[in-house]
Amino acid sequence: QDATNYRTIRVEVEDAAGTITICRPKALNAVNTLAMEEIVHAARALDKRPDVKALIITGEGPKYFAAGADIKEMADQTYDEAYHKRFMEGWTGLAAVRKPIIAAVNGYALGGGCEVAMMADIIIASENAVFGQPEVNLGVIPGMGGTQRLIRAVGKSKAMDIILCDVRLTAFEAQASGLVSRVVYTDQLMAEARSMAARIASLSALAVAKAKDCINRAYEVPLSEGLRYEQREFWSAFATEDQKEGMHAFLNKRNPSFKDR
Ligand code: HXC
């Protein structure tokens, strides 16, 4: 697939940041199957580009990150269709991305929109962001990770309240709950995301990928295994030139110049 042929997203690379913007304005950036396929395709292509050090995912316009999965696409879908086409399973492809993914949440992130944000590694939000999982209102449940990732971010009681009672979190509530890392003025959101990407780009891509991998590992395994995993990744960092460069630059009071080797 050619990047210029994307129909539901826009992809831009600027100063080491690869930005994927969801562009479905008539559906408030709701993500349908094509959007999922294009986002995952673009993310994997950006992951391979050596000039890109971090990914940003956001929604077009100032009000909607994504209003959910596409209700029009789902309304008449049968169990048989959902099962056989493995509806929305393709999102698992994002987990293979090694570079950090920053969700820059500009406004509503509801249902599948909130779930896409939670698939990212770091969520930053504009002041007007709203997070929610209103699927039970539609007779379904979150289906892109919401019941699993939200509880890890905000704890069981809040996750139940958000999913069962359609409680929505403002940007600051989401930050207080640990779901969101930074909240910024709405017109500063992309600048903040790019500055986060630039900071990441100044580091060794190897160390960044190891850190991301180990942090995400904590979701998957018990503590003792996670600690063993971290130890091995930490030890293996001493096989890289970037470790020598980073430590010697510190000792020599100069800035490091990492080569991602
Ligand atoms: C398809 C959507 C949509 C969605 C809005 N639209 N959300 N289309 N899928 N998720 C469409 C509306 O039908 C409408 O189309 C147009 O966008 C404008 O929407 P309004 O409601 O008029 O806008 P507004 O009053 O500004 O309200 C914004 C909103 C509201 C609060 C975000 O649209 C809303 O509540 N949307 C649904 C949120 C939701 O339930 N999300 C969860 C979806 S289920 P027309 O043609 O009338 O202009 C889900 C499942 C996840 O995500 C698991 C899947 C595997």
mmCIF file of C-alpha atoms and ligand atoms in Angstrom:
data_model
loop_
_atom_site.group_PDB
_atom_site.id
_atom_site.type_symbol
_atom_site.label_atom_id
_atom_site.label_comp_id
_atom_site.label_asym_id
_atom_site.label_seq_id
_atom_site.Cartn_x
_atom_site.Cartn_y
_atom_site.Cartn_z
ATOM 1 C CA GLN A 1 0.000 0.000 0.000
ATOM 2 C CA ASP A 2 1.283 3.431 -0.963
ATOM 3 C CA ALA A 3 1.154 6.028 1.843
ATOM 4 C CA THR A 4 -0.372 8.532 -0.562
ATOM 5 C CA ASN A 5 -3.339 6.206 -1.068
ATOM 6 C CA TYR A 6 -4.541 6.225 2.537
ATOM 7 C CA ARG A 7 -8.202 7.176 2.676
ATOM 8 C CA THR A 8 -8.853 7.491 6.394
ATOM 9 C CA ILE A 9 -5.562 8.826 7.732
ATOM 10 C CA ARG A 10 -2.830 11.326 6.917
ATOM 11 C CA VAL A 11 0.815 10.537 7.584
ATOM 12 C CA GLU A 12 3.535 13.159 7.999
ATOM 13 C CA VAL A 13 7.164 12.911 9.030
ATOM 14 C CA GLU A 14 8.730 15.967 10.617
ATOM 15 C CA ASP A 15 11.923 16.084 12.672
ATOM 16 C CA ALA A 16 12.043 12.407 13.597
ATOM 17 C CA ALA A 17 8.338 12.267 14.508
ATOM 18 C CA GLY A 18 6.001 10.231 12.342
ATOM 19 C CA THR A 19 2.465 11.513 12.824
ATOM 20 C CA ILE A 20 -0.636 9.527 11.926
ATOM 21 C CA THR A 21 -3.782 11.693 11.887
ATOM 22 C CA ILE A 22 -7.182 10.011 11.800
ATOM 23 C CA CYS A 23 -9.237 11.901 9.195
ATOM 24 C CA ARG A 24 -12.875 10.836 9.076
ATOM 25 C CA PRO A 25 -14.523 14.167 9.909
ATOM 26 C CA LYS A 26 -18.071 13.116 8.938
ATOM 27 C CA ALA A 27 -17.918 10.292 11.498
ATOM 28 C CA LEU A 28 -16.028 12.360 14.098
ATOM 29 C CA ASN A 29 -12.902 10.307 13.311
ATOM 30 C CA ALA A 30 -14.585 7.020 14.293
ATOM 31 C CA VAL A 31 -12.332 4.132 13.340
ATOM 32 C CA ASN A 32 -13.727 1.603 10.878
ATOM 33 C CA THR A 33 -11.968 -1.489 9.584
ATOM 34 C CA LEU A 34 -10.182 0.452 6.847
ATOM 35 C CA ALA A 35 -8.902 3.010 9.375
ATOM 36 C CA MET A 36 -7.577 0.182 11.543
ATOM 37 C CA GLU A 37 -5.805 -1.389 8.574
ATOM 38 C CA GLU A 38 -4.333 1.927 7.449
ATOM 39 C CA ILE A 39 -3.207 2.966 10.957
ATOM 40 C CA VAL A 40 -1.500 -0.377 11.560
ATOM 41 C CA HIS A 41 0.054 -0.336 8.067
ATOM 42 C CA ALA A 42 1.342 3.220 8.524
ATOM 43 C CA ALA A 43 2.650 2.538 12.030
ATOM 44 C CA ARG A 44 4.620 -0.466 10.847
ATOM 45 C CA ALA A 45 6.023 1.479 7.879
ATOM 46 C CA LEU A 46 7.082 4.349 10.180
ATOM 47 C CA ASP A 47 8.628 1.829 12.574
ATOM 48 C CA LYS A 48 10.936 0.681 9.765
ATOM 49 C CA ARG A 49 12.099 4.185 8.783
ATOM 50 C CA PRO A 50 15.468 5.000 10.372
ATOM 51 C CA ASP A 51 14.747 8.751 10.314
ATOM 52 C CA VAL A 52 11.626 8.288 12.479
ATOM 53 C CA LYS A 53 12.261 7.859 16.214
ATOM 54 C CA ALA A 54 8.759 8.145 17.663
ATOM 55 C CA LEU A 55 5.196 7.924 16.407
ATOM 56 C CA ILE A 56 2.337 10.264 17.217
ATOM 57 C CA ILE A 57 -1.293 9.354 16.708
ATOM 58 C CA THR A 58 -3.948 12.041 16.793
ATOM 59 C CA GLY A 59 -7.314 13.009 15.322
ATOM 60 C CA GLU A 60 -8.052 15.683 12.732
ATOM 61 C CA GLY A 61 -9.479 18.938 14.076
ATOM 62 C CA PRO A 62 -9.741 20.425 17.549
ATOM 63 C CA LYS A 63 -12.681 18.417 18.966
ATOM 64 C CA TYR A 64 -12.444 14.704 18.251
ATOM 65 C CA PHE A 65 -9.593 12.252 18.676
ATOM 66 C CA ALA A 66 -11.980 9.446 17.685
ATOM 67 C CA ALA A 67 -15.652 9.043 18.643
ATOM 68 C CA GLY A 68 -15.349 5.273 18.771
ATOM 69 C CA ALA A 69 -15.401 2.359 16.439
ATOM 70 C CA ASP A 70 -17.713 3.073 13.493
ATOM 71 C CA ILE A 71 -21.276 2.413 14.653
ATOM 72 C CA LYS A 72 -22.607 2.464 11.052
ATOM 73 C CA GLU A 73 -20.196 -0.299 10.096
ATOM 74 C CA MET A 74 -21.161 -2.408 13.127
ATOM 75 C CA ALA A 75 -24.918 -1.839 13.327
ATOM 76 C CA ASP A 76 -26.021 -4.748 11.103
ATOM 77 C CA GLN A 77 -23.042 -7.016 11.623
ATOM 78 C CA THR A 78 -23.848 -10.564 12.738
ATOM 79 C CA TYR A 79 -21.918 -12.742 15.172
ATOM 80 C CA ASP A 80 -21.002 -14.975 12.259
ATOM 81 C CA GLU A 81 -19.447 -12.080 10.316
ATOM 82 C CA ALA A 82 -17.643 -10.659 13.347
ATOM 83 C CA TYR A 83 -16.221 -14.065 14.241
ATOM 84 C CA HIS A 84 -15.135 -15.120 10.773
ATOM 85 C CA LYS A 85 -13.539 -11.859 9.741
ATOM 86 C CA ARG A 86 -11.959 -11.531 13.207
ATOM 87 C CA PHE A 87 -13.478 -8.075 13.550
ATOM 88 C CA MET A 88 -10.947 -5.552 14.910
ATOM 89 C CA GLU A 89 -8.343 -8.215 15.699
ATOM 90 C CA GLY A 90 -5.919 -6.412 13.377
ATOM 91 C CA TRP A 91 -5.167 -3.856 16.092
ATOM 92 C CA THR A 92 -2.805 -6.392 17.669
ATOM 93 C CA GLY A 93 -0.405 -5.417 14.845
ATOM 94 C CA LEU A 94 0.386 -2.190 16.705
ATOM 95 C CA ALA A 95 2.008 -4.184 19.509
ATOM 96 C CA ALA A 96 4.852 -5.123 17.146
ATOM 97 C CA VAL A 97 5.961 -1.488 16.824
ATOM 98 C CA ARG A 98 9.274 -0.986 18.610
ATOM 99 C CA LYS A 99 9.326 2.802 18.654
ATOM 100 C CA PRO A 100 7.331 4.697 21.276
ATOM 101 C CA ILE A 101 3.816 5.642 20.218
ATOM 102 C CA ILE A 102 2.446 8.870 21.676
ATOM 103 C CA ALA A 103 -1.326 9.395 21.600
ATOM 104 C CA ALA A 104 -2.052 13.116 21.360
ATOM 105 C CA VAL A 105 -5.706 13.186 22.392
ATOM 106 C CA ASN A 106 -7.444 16.282 21.027
ATOM 107 C CA GLY A 107 -11.003 16.157 22.332
ATOM 108 C CA TYR A 108 -13.357 13.175 22.527
ATOM 109 C CA ALA A 109 -11.744 9.749 22.845
ATOM 110 C CA LEU A 110 -14.777 7.516 23.293
ATOM 111 C CA GLY A 111 -15.136 3.760 22.991
ATOM 112 C CA GLY A 112 -12.721 2.532 20.341
ATOM 113 C CA GLY A 113 -11.140 6.007 20.383
ATOM 114 C CA CYS A 114 -10.204 5.649 24.051
ATOM 115 C CA GLU A 115 -8.984 2.144 23.269
ATOM 116 C CA VAL A 116 -6.745 3.358 20.428
ATOM 117 C CA ALA A 117 -5.262 5.930 22.818
ATOM 118 C CA MET A 118 -4.623 3.166 25.361
ATOM 119 C CA MET A 119 -2.819 1.096 22.702
ATOM 120 C CA ALA A 120 -0.230 3.886 22.597
ATOM 121 C CA ASP A 121 2.695 3.963 25.024
ATOM 122 C CA ILE A 122 2.089 7.464 26.383
ATOM 123 C CA ILE A 123 -1.113 9.502 26.329
ATOM 124 C CA ILE A 124 -0.980 13.276 26.382
ATOM 125 C CA ALA A 125 -4.186 15.257 26.226
ATOM 126 C CA SER A 126 -5.487 18.694 25.390
ATOM 127 C CA GLU A 127 -7.516 20.454 28.091
ATOM 128 C CA ASN A 128 -10.755 19.692 26.215
ATOM 129 C CA ALA A 129 -10.156 15.939 25.997
ATOM 130 C CA VAL A 130 -12.868 13.558 27.208
ATOM 131 C CA PHE A 131 -12.272 9.858 27.812
ATOM 132 C CA GLY A 132 -15.057 7.304 28.008
ATOM 133 C CA GLN A 133 -16.196 3.783 27.180
ATOM 134 C CA PRO A 134 -19.913 4.114 26.350
ATOM 135 C CA GLU A 135 -20.255 0.762 24.535
ATOM 136 C CA VAL A 136 -22.743 -0.768 26.986
ATOM 137 C CA ASN A 137 -25.219 1.939 25.918
ATOM 138 C CA LEU A 138 -25.138 0.273 22.485
ATOM 139 C CA GLY A 139 -25.605 -3.267 23.751
ATOM 140 C CA VAL A 140 -21.962 -4.262 23.361
ATOM 141 C CA ILE A 141 -18.778 -4.026 25.397
ATOM 142 C CA PRO A 142 -15.372 -2.506 24.672
ATOM 143 C CA GLY A 143 -13.752 -4.773 22.073
ATOM 144 C CA MET A 144 -10.353 -3.260 21.365
ATOM 145 C CA GLY A 145 -8.789 -3.756 24.776
ATOM 146 C CA GLY A 146 -10.902 -1.425 26.928
ATOM 147 C CA THR A 147 -11.836 -3.912 29.630
ATOM 148 C CA GLN A 148 -8.202 -4.994 29.978
ATOM 149 C CA ARG A 149 -6.163 -1.834 29.538
ATOM 150 C CA LEU A 150 -8.412 0.603 31.410
ATOM 151 C CA ILE A 151 -8.303 -1.415 34.643
ATOM 152 C CA ARG A 152 -4.511 -1.422 34.497
ATOM 153 C CA ALA A 153 -4.476 2.343 34.043
ATOM 154 C CA VAL A 154 -7.137 3.468 36.533
ATOM 155 C CA GLY A 155 -7.918 0.440 38.766
ATOM 156 C CA LYS A 156 -10.977 -1.786 38.995
ATOM 157 C CA SER A 157 -13.503 0.466 40.668
ATOM 158 C CA LYS A 158 -12.992 3.388 38.272
ATOM 159 C CA ALA A 159 -12.828 1.078 35.257
ATOM 160 C CA MET A 160 -16.199 -0.439 36.281
ATOM 161 C CA ASP A 161 -17.693 3.032 36.771
ATOM 162 C CA ILE A 162 -16.432 4.227 33.385
ATOM 163 C CA ILE A 163 -17.581 1.119 31.504
ATOM 164 C CA LEU A 164 -20.843 0.297 33.339
ATOM 165 C CA CYS A 165 -22.075 3.793 34.208
ATOM 166 C CA ASP A 166 -20.611 5.674 31.227
ATOM 167 C CA VAL A 167 -18.711 8.012 33.533
ATOM 168 C CA ARG A 168 -16.480 10.174 31.348
ATOM 169 C CA LEU A 169 -13.146 11.557 32.460
ATOM 170 C CA THR A 170 -11.985 15.062 31.703
ATOM 171 C CA ALA A 171 -8.348 15.495 30.724
ATOM 172 C CA PHE A 172 -7.379 16.410 34.289
ATOM 173 C CA GLU A 173 -9.367 13.540 35.806
ATOM 174 C CA ALA A 174 -7.686 11.186 33.363
ATOM 175 C CA GLN A 175 -4.328 12.602 34.400
ATOM 176 C CA ALA A 176 -5.133 12.202 38.107
ATOM 177 C CA SER A 177 -6.147 8.584 37.404
ATOM 178 C CA GLY A 178 -2.861 7.790 35.681
ATOM 179 C CA LEU A 179 -4.437 7.240 32.266
ATOM 180 C CA VAL A 180 -2.892 10.431 30.893
ATOM 181 C CA SER A 181 0.640 11.656 31.426
ATOM 182 C CA ARG A 182 0.464 15.350 30.467
ATOM 183 C CA VAL A 183 -2.359 17.848 29.905
ATOM 184 C CA VAL A 184 -1.649 20.942 27.816
ATOM 185 C CA TYR A 185 -3.510 23.886 26.284
ATOM 186 C CA THR A 186 -5.455 22.702 23.257
ATOM 187 C CA ASP A 187 -3.415 24.740 20.777
ATOM 188 C CA GLN A 188 -0.177 23.418 22.303
ATOM 189 C CA LEU A 189 -0.987 19.729 21.965
ATOM 190 C CA MET A 190 0.924 18.915 18.785
ATOM 191 C CA ALA A 191 3.890 21.069 19.820
ATOM 192 C CA GLU A 192 4.033 19.123 23.090
ATOM 193 C CA ALA A 193 3.806 15.788 21.266
ATOM 194 C CA ARG A 194 6.572 16.824 18.860
ATOM 195 C CA SER A 195 8.768 18.043 21.686
ATOM 196 C CA MET A 196 8.271 14.700 23.438
ATOM 197 C CA ALA A 197 9.228 12.952 20.188
ATOM 198 C CA ALA A 198 12.288 15.210 19.819
ATOM 199 C CA ARG A 199 13.431 14.378 23.347
ATOM 200 C CA ILE A 200 13.057 10.661 22.551
ATOM 201 C CA ALA A 201 14.900 11.169 19.237
ATOM 202 C CA SER A 202 17.921 12.572 21.092
ATOM 203 C CA LEU A 203 18.367 9.254 22.931
ATOM 204 C CA SER A 204 19.751 5.919 21.809
ATOM 205 C CA ALA A 205 16.960 4.205 19.849
ATOM 206 C CA LEU A 206 18.221 0.911 21.275
ATOM 207 C CA ALA A 207 17.824 2.042 24.884
ATOM 208 C CA VAL A 208 14.425 3.558 24.095
ATOM 209 C CA ALA A 209 13.179 0.337 22.480
ATOM 210 C CA LYS A 210 14.474 -1.734 25.401
ATOM 211 C CA ALA A 211 12.781 0.515 27.949
ATOM 212 C CA LYS A 212 9.474 0.471 26.062
ATOM 213 C CA ASP A 213 9.653 -3.291 25.678
ATOM 214 C CA CYS A 214 10.359 -3.870 29.371
ATOM 215 C CA ILE A 215 7.623 -1.500 30.567
ATOM 216 C CA ASN A 216 5.066 -3.170 28.306
ATOM 217 C CA ARG A 217 6.301 -6.559 29.490
ATOM 218 C CA ALA A 218 4.956 -5.688 32.940
ATOM 219 C CA TYR A 219 1.442 -6.055 31.449
ATOM 220 C CA GLU A 220 2.140 -9.601 30.374
ATOM 221 C CA VAL A 221 4.076 -11.435 33.079
ATOM 222 C CA PRO A 222 4.354 -11.787 36.879
ATOM 223 C CA LEU A 223 6.814 -9.516 38.688
ATOM 224 C CA SER A 224 9.539 -12.133 39.106
ATOM 225 C CA GLU A 225 9.568 -12.848 35.353
ATOM 226 C CA GLY A 226 9.395 -9.147 34.510
ATOM 227 C CA LEU A 227 12.400 -8.488 36.731
ATOM 228 C CA ARG A 228 14.344 -11.305 35.066
ATOM 229 C CA TYR A 229 13.412 -9.906 31.658
ATOM 230 C CA GLU A 230 14.533 -6.420 32.682
ATOM 231 C CA GLN A 231 17.852 -7.724 34.015
ATOM 232 C CA ARG A 232 18.659 -9.430 30.727
ATOM 233 C CA GLU A 233 17.717 -6.384 28.670
ATOM 234 C CA PHE A 234 19.761 -4.201 31.025
ATOM 235 C CA TRP A 235 22.809 -6.484 30.817
ATOM 236 C CA SER A 236 22.544 -6.621 27.034
ATOM 237 C CA ALA A 237 22.716 -2.813 26.891
ATOM 238 C CA PHE A 238 26.421 -3.206 27.752
ATOM 239 C CA ALA A 239 26.915 -4.837 24.348
ATOM 240 C CA THR A 240 25.960 -1.580 22.593
ATOM 241 C CA GLU A 241 28.229 1.242 21.461
ATOM 242 C CA ASP A 242 25.579 3.670 22.679
ATOM 243 C CA GLN A 243 26.106 2.565 26.294
ATOM 244 C CA LYS A 244 29.838 3.331 26.011
ATOM 245 C CA GLU A 245 29.074 6.652 24.336
ATOM 246 C CA GLY A 246 26.412 7.640 26.891
ATOM 247 C CA MET A 247 28.519 6.888 29.945
ATOM 248 C CA HIS A 248 31.781 8.304 28.588
ATOM 249 C CA ALA A 249 30.027 11.455 27.414
ATOM 250 C CA PHE A 250 28.707 11.909 30.960
ATOM 251 C CA LEU A 251 32.152 11.366 32.504
ATOM 252 C CA ASN A 252 33.737 13.764 29.996
ATOM 253 C CA LYS A 253 31.053 16.397 30.585
ATOM 254 C CA ARG A 254 29.893 16.501 26.963
ATOM 255 C CA ASN A 255 26.662 15.699 25.154
ATOM 256 C CA PRO A 256 26.405 12.128 23.873
ATOM 257 C CA SER A 257 26.152 11.373 20.175
ATOM 258 C CA PHE A 258 24.204 8.134 19.847
ATOM 259 C CA LYS A 259 24.478 5.939 16.743
ATOM 260 C CA ASP A 260 21.722 3.426 17.524
ATOM 261 C CA ARG A 261 24.305 0.650 17.598
HETATM 262 C C1 HXC B 1 -20.059 6.370 13.439
HETATM 263 C C2 HXC B 1 -20.467 8.406 14.394
HETATM 264 C C3 HXC B 1 -19.871 7.982 15.609
HETATM 265 C C4 HXC B 1 -19.366 6.652 15.662
HETATM 266 C C5 HXC B 1 -20.560 10.004 15.861
HETATM 267 N N1 HXC B 1 -20.870 9.656 14.602
HETATM 268 N N2 HXC B 1 -19.952 8.996 16.500
HETATM 269 N N3 HXC B 1 -20.553 7.613 13.325
HETATM 270 N N4 HXC B 1 -19.481 5.889 14.556
HETATM 271 N N5 HXC B 1 -18.774 6.176 16.767
HETATM 272 C C6 HXC B 1 -21.555 10.464 13.583
HETATM 273 C C7 HXC B 1 -23.002 10.715 13.969
HETATM 274 O O1 HXC B 1 -23.805 9.613 13.582
HETATM 275 C C8 HXC B 1 -23.300 11.937 13.136
HETATM 276 O O2 HXC B 1 -23.532 11.545 11.796
HETATM 277 C C9 HXC B 1 -21.983 12.716 13.173
HETATM 278 O O3 HXC B 1 -20.977 11.744 13.511
HETATM 279 C C10 HXC B 1 -22.004 13.815 14.206
HETATM 280 O O4 HXC B 1 -22.339 13.236 15.471
HETATM 281 P P1 HXC B 1 -23.207 14.027 16.574
HETATM 282 O O5 HXC B 1 -23.624 13.054 17.589
HETATM 283 O O6 HXC B 1 -24.267 14.812 15.883
HETATM 284 O O7 HXC B 1 -22.122 15.044 17.167
HETATM 285 P P2 HXC B 1 -22.090 15.740 18.606
HETATM 286 O O8 HXC B 1 -23.475 16.197 18.991
HETATM 287 O O9 HXC B 1 -20.987 16.747 18.537
HETATM 288 O O10 HXC B 1 -21.697 14.604 19.656
HETATM 289 C C11 HXC B 1 -20.404 14.067 19.688
HETATM 290 C C12 HXC B 1 -20.370 12.723 20.481
HETATM 291 C C13 HXC B 1 -21.474 11.787 19.935
HETATM 292 C C14 HXC B 1 -20.608 13.001 21.966
HETATM 293 C C15 HXC B 1 -18.970 12.152 20.290
HETATM 294 O O11 HXC B 1 -21.371 11.736 18.511
HETATM 295 C C16 HXC B 1 -21.386 10.386 20.444
HETATM 296 O O12 HXC B 1 -21.791 10.113 21.560
HETATM 297 N N6 HXC B 1 -20.916 9.467 19.571
HETATM 298 C C17 HXC B 1 -20.939 8.043 19.864
HETATM 299 C C18 HXC B 1 -19.901 7.698 20.886
HETATM 300 C C19 HXC B 1 -19.885 6.211 21.145
HETATM 301 O O13 HXC B 1 -20.905 5.606 21.557
HETATM 302 N N7 HXC B 1 -18.731 5.572 20.914
HETATM 303 C C20 HXC B 1 -18.593 4.177 21.109
HETATM 304 C C21 HXC B 1 -18.859 3.481 19.827
HETATM 305 S S1 HXC B 1 -18.851 1.730 20.019
HETATM 306 P P3 HXC B 1 -24.636 12.243 10.868
HETATM 307 O O14 HXC B 1 -24.648 11.383 9.646
HETATM 308 O O15 HXC B 1 -25.903 12.255 11.654
HETATM 309 O O16 HXC B 1 -24.070 13.612 10.632
HETATM 310 C C22 HXC B 1 -17.237 1.331 20.052
HETATM 311 C C23 HXC B 1 -16.971 -0.149 20.119
HETATM 312 C C24 HXC B 1 -15.524 -0.428 20.401
HETATM 313 O O17 HXC B 1 -16.378 2.126 19.990
HETATM 314 C C25 HXC B 1 -15.218 -1.865 20.185
HETATM 315 C C26 HXC B 1 -15.136 -2.202 18.745
HETATM 316 C C27 HXC B 1 -14.420 -3.444 18.472
#
